[in-house]
XYZ file of N, CA and C in Angstrom:
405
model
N 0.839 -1.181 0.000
C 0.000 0.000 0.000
C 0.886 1.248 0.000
N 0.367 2.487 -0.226
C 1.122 3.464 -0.382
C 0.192 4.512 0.607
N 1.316 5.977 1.179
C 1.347 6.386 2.279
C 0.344 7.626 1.535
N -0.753 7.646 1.683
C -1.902 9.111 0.886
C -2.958 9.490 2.022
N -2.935 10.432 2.313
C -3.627 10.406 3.422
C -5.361 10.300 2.725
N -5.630 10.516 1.982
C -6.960 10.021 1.201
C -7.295 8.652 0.960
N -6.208 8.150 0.603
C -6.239 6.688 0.526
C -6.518 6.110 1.558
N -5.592 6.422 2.644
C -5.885 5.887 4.203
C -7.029 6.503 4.512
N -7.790 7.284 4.291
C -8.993 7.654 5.269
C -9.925 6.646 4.537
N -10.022 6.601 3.083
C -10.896 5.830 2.500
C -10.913 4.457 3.031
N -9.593 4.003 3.020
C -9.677 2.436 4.075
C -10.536 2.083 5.722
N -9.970 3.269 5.699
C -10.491 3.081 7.374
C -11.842 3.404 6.844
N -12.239 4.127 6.233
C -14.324 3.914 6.178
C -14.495 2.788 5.541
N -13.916 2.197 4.807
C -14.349 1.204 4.466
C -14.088 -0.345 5.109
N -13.252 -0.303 6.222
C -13.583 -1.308 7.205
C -12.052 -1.602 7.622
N -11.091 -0.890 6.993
C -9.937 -1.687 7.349
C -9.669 -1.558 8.923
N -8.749 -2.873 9.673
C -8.676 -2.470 10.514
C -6.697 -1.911 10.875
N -5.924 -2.342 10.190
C -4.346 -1.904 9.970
C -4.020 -1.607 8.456
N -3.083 -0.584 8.391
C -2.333 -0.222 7.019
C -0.997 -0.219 7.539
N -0.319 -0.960 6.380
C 1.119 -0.799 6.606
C 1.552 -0.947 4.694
N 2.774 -0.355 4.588
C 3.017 0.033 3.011
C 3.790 -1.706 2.979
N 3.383 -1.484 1.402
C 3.924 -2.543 0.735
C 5.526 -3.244 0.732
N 5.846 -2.070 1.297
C 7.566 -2.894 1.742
C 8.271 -2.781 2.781
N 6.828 -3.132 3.467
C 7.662 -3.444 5.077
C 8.029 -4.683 5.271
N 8.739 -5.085 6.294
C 9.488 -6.163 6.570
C 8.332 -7.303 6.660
N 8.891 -8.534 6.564
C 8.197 -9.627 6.891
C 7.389 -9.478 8.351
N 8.553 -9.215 9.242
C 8.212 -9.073 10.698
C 6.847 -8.377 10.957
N 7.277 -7.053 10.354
C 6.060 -5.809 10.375
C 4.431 -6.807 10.058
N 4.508 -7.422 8.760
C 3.962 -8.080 8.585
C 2.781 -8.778 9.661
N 4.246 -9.702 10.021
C 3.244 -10.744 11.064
C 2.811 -10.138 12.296
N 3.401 -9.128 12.805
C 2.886 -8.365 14.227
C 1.552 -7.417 13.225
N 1.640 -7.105 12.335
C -0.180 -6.526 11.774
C -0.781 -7.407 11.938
N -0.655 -8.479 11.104
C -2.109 -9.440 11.365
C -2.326 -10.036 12.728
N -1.566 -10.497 13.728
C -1.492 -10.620 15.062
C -2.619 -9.384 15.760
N -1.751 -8.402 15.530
C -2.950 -7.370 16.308
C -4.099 -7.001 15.822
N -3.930 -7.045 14.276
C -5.726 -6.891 14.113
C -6.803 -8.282 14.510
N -6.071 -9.304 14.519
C -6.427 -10.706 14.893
C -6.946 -10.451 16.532
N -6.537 -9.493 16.968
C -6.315 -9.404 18.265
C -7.632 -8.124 18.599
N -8.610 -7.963 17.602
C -9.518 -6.889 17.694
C -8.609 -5.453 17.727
N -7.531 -4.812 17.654
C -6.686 -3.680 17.708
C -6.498 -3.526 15.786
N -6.254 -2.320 16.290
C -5.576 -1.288 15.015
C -3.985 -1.435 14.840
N -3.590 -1.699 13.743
C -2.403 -1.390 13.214
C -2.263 -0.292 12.504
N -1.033 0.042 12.766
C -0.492 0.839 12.029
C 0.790 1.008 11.292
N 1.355 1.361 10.442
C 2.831 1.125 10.627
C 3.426 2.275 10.683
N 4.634 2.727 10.658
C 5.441 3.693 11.571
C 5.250 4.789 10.544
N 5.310 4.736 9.064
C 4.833 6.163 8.028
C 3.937 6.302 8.149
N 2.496 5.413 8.546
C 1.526 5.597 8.431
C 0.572 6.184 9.523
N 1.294 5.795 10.891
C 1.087 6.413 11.945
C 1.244 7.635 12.021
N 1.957 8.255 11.584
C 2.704 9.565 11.496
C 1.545 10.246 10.570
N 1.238 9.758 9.267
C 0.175 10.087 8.854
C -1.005 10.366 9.242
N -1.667 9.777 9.630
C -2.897 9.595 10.763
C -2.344 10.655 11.955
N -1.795 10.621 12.764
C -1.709 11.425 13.844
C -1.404 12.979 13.415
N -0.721 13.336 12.172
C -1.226 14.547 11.818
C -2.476 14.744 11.252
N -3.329 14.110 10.759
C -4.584 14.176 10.016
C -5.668 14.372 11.268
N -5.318 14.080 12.512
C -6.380 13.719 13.411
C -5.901 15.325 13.934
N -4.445 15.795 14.631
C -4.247 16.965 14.842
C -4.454 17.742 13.823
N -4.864 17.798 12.633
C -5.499 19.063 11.510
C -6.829 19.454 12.005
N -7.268 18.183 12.292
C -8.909 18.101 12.900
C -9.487 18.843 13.818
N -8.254 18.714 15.139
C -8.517 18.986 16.412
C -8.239 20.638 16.430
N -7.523 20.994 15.627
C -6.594 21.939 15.540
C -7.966 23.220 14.499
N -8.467 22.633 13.898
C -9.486 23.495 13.120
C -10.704 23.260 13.841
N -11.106 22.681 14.648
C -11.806 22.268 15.601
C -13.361 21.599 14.899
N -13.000 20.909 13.974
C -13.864 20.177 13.483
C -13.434 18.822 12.988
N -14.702 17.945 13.028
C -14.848 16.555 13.007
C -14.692 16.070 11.003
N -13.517 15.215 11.040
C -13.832 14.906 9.721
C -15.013 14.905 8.735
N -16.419 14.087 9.657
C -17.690 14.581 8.758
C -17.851 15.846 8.443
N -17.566 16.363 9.520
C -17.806 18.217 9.316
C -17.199 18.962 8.038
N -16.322 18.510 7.933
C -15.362 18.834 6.716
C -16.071 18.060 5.871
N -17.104 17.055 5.479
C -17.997 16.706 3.897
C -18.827 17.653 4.149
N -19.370 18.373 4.669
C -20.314 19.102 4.482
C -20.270 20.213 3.236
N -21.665 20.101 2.969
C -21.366 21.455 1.461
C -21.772 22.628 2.385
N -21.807 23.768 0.967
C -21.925 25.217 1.444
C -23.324 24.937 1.681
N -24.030 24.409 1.199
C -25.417 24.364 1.093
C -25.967 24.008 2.207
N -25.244 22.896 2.772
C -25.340 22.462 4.386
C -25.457 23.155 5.559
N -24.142 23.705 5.210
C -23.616 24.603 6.034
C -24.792 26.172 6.283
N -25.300 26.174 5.324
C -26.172 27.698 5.093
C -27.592 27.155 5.701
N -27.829 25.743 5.490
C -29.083 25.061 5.890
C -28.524 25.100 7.796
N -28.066 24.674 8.303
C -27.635 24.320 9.500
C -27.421 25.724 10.156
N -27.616 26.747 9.492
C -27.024 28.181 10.373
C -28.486 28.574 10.680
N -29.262 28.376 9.138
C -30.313 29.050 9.363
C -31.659 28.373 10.919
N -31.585 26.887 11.000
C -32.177 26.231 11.617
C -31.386 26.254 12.771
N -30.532 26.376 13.066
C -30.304 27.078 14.378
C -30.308 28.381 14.914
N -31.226 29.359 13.694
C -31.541 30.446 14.172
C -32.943 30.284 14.531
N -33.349 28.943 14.434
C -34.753 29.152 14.298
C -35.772 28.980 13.338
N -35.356 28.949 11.971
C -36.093 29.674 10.596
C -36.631 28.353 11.023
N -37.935 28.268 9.608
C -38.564 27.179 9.463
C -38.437 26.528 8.330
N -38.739 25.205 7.216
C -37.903 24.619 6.460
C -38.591 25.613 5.151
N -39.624 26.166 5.683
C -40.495 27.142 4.547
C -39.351 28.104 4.874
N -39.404 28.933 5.407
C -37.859 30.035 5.502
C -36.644 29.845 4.876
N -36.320 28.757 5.351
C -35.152 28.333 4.539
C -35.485 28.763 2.987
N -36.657 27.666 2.666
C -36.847 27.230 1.082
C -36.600 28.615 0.385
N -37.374 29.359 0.974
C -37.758 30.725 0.163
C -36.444 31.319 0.399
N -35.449 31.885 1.827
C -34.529 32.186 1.596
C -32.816 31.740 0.331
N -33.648 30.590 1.295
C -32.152 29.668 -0.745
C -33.121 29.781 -2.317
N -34.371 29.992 -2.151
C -34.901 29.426 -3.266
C -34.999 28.313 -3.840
N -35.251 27.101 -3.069
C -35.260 26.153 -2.842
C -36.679 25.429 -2.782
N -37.201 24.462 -3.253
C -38.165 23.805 -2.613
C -37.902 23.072 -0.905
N -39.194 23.045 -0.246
C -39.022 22.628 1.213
C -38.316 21.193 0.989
N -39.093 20.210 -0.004
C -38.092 18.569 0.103
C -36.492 18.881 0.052
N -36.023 19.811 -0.423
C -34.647 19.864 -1.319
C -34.327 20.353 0.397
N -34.460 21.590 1.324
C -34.517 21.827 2.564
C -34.580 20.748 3.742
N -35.494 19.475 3.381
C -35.492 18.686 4.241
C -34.210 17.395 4.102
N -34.237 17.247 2.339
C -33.291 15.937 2.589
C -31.944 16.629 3.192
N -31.308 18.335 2.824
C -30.236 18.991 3.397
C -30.059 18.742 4.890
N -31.318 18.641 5.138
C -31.426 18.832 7.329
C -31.173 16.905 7.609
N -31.410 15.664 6.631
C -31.563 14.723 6.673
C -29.684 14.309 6.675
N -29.640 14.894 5.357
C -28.035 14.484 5.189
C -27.030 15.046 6.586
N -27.199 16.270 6.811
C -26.406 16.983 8.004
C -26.555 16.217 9.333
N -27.802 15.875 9.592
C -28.110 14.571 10.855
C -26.903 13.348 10.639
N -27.152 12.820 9.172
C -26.252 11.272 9.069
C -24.622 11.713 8.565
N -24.840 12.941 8.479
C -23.302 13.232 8.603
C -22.614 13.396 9.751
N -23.471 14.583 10.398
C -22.936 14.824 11.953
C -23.194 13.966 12.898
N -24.000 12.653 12.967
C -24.673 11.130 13.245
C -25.193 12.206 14.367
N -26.409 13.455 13.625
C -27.029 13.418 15.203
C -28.591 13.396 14.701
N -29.286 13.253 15.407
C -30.828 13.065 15.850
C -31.814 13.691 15.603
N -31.866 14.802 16.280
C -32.745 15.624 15.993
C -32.566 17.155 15.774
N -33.597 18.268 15.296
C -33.280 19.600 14.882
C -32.854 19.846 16.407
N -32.767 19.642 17.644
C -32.299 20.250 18.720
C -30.760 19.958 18.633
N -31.019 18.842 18.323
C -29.457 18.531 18.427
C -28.385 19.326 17.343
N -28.740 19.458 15.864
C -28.517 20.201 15.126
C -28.406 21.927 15.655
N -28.955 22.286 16.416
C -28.798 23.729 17.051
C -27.459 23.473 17.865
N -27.704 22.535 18.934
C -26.883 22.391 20.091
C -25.175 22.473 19.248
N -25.325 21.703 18.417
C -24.411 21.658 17.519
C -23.652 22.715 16.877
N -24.569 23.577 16.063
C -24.275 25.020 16.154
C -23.898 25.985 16.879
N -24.192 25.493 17.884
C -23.716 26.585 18.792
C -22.722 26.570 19.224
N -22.370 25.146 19.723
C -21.001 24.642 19.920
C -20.190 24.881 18.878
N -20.282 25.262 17.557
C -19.239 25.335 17.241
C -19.443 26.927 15.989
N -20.039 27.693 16.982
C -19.808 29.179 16.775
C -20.857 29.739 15.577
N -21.666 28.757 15.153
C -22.680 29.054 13.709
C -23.204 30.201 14.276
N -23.324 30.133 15.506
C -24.709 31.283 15.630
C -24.655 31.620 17.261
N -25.117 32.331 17.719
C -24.854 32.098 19.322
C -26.415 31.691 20.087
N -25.957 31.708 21.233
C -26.931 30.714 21.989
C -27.982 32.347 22.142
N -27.737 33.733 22.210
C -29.033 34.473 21.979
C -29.548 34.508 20.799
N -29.125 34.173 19.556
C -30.024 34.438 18.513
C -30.749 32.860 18.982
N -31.224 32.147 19.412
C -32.404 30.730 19.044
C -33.124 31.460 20.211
């Protein structure tokens, strides 16, 4: 395998549980499959290094990898509903039909894996969309 930090994120969503590049030692080898055998994460030593800056970019911009798929469109949907608006408000403010408004509030839930429009505020607020006097 080769060291991309795109590549590696794509693995890990898609189930992997260790990455190590294609020309590591035999050894390296057998201690990966051991520990993923072992329910644990591997890693190997470029790749670690990889990952642990990708996770400090995260922490450091103070948002969650999902947060970063989000579109502008999302993002403008999620400000407004934590001001309050309604999905008719929205619509008319984007020019939008209300379905096109709702699947936006649908996707932002299974992105941000949260629940409900409260939680979607709570969310906002925490992370500066809007403040806790405008709702």
């Amino acid at each position: 395998m080769y060291a991309d930090r795109n590549f590696i994120s794509e693995m890990f969503k898609a189930g992997a549980k260790g990455f190590l590049l294609k020309d590591c030692a035999s050894s390296e080898l057998v201690e990966a499959v051991k520990t993923v055998y072992n329910d644990r994460v591997y890693l190997g030593p470029s790749v670690s290094d990889i990952v642990a800056k990708m996770y400090i970019h995260f922490v450091q911009q103070g948002s969650s990898p999902n947060e970063e798929k989000l579109t502008t469109r999302e993002r403008e949907v999620l400000m407004y509903l934590a001001e309050g608006k309604t999905n008719r408000e929205i619509a008319d403010l984007l020019h939008v039909s209300i379905k096109t408004v709702g699947t936006h509030r649908q996707n932002l839930m299974r992105k941000l894996g949260l629940e409900t429009i409260a939680d979607l505020v709570k969310y906002a607020i925490r992370k500066g969309l809007v403040s806790p006097s405008q709702h």
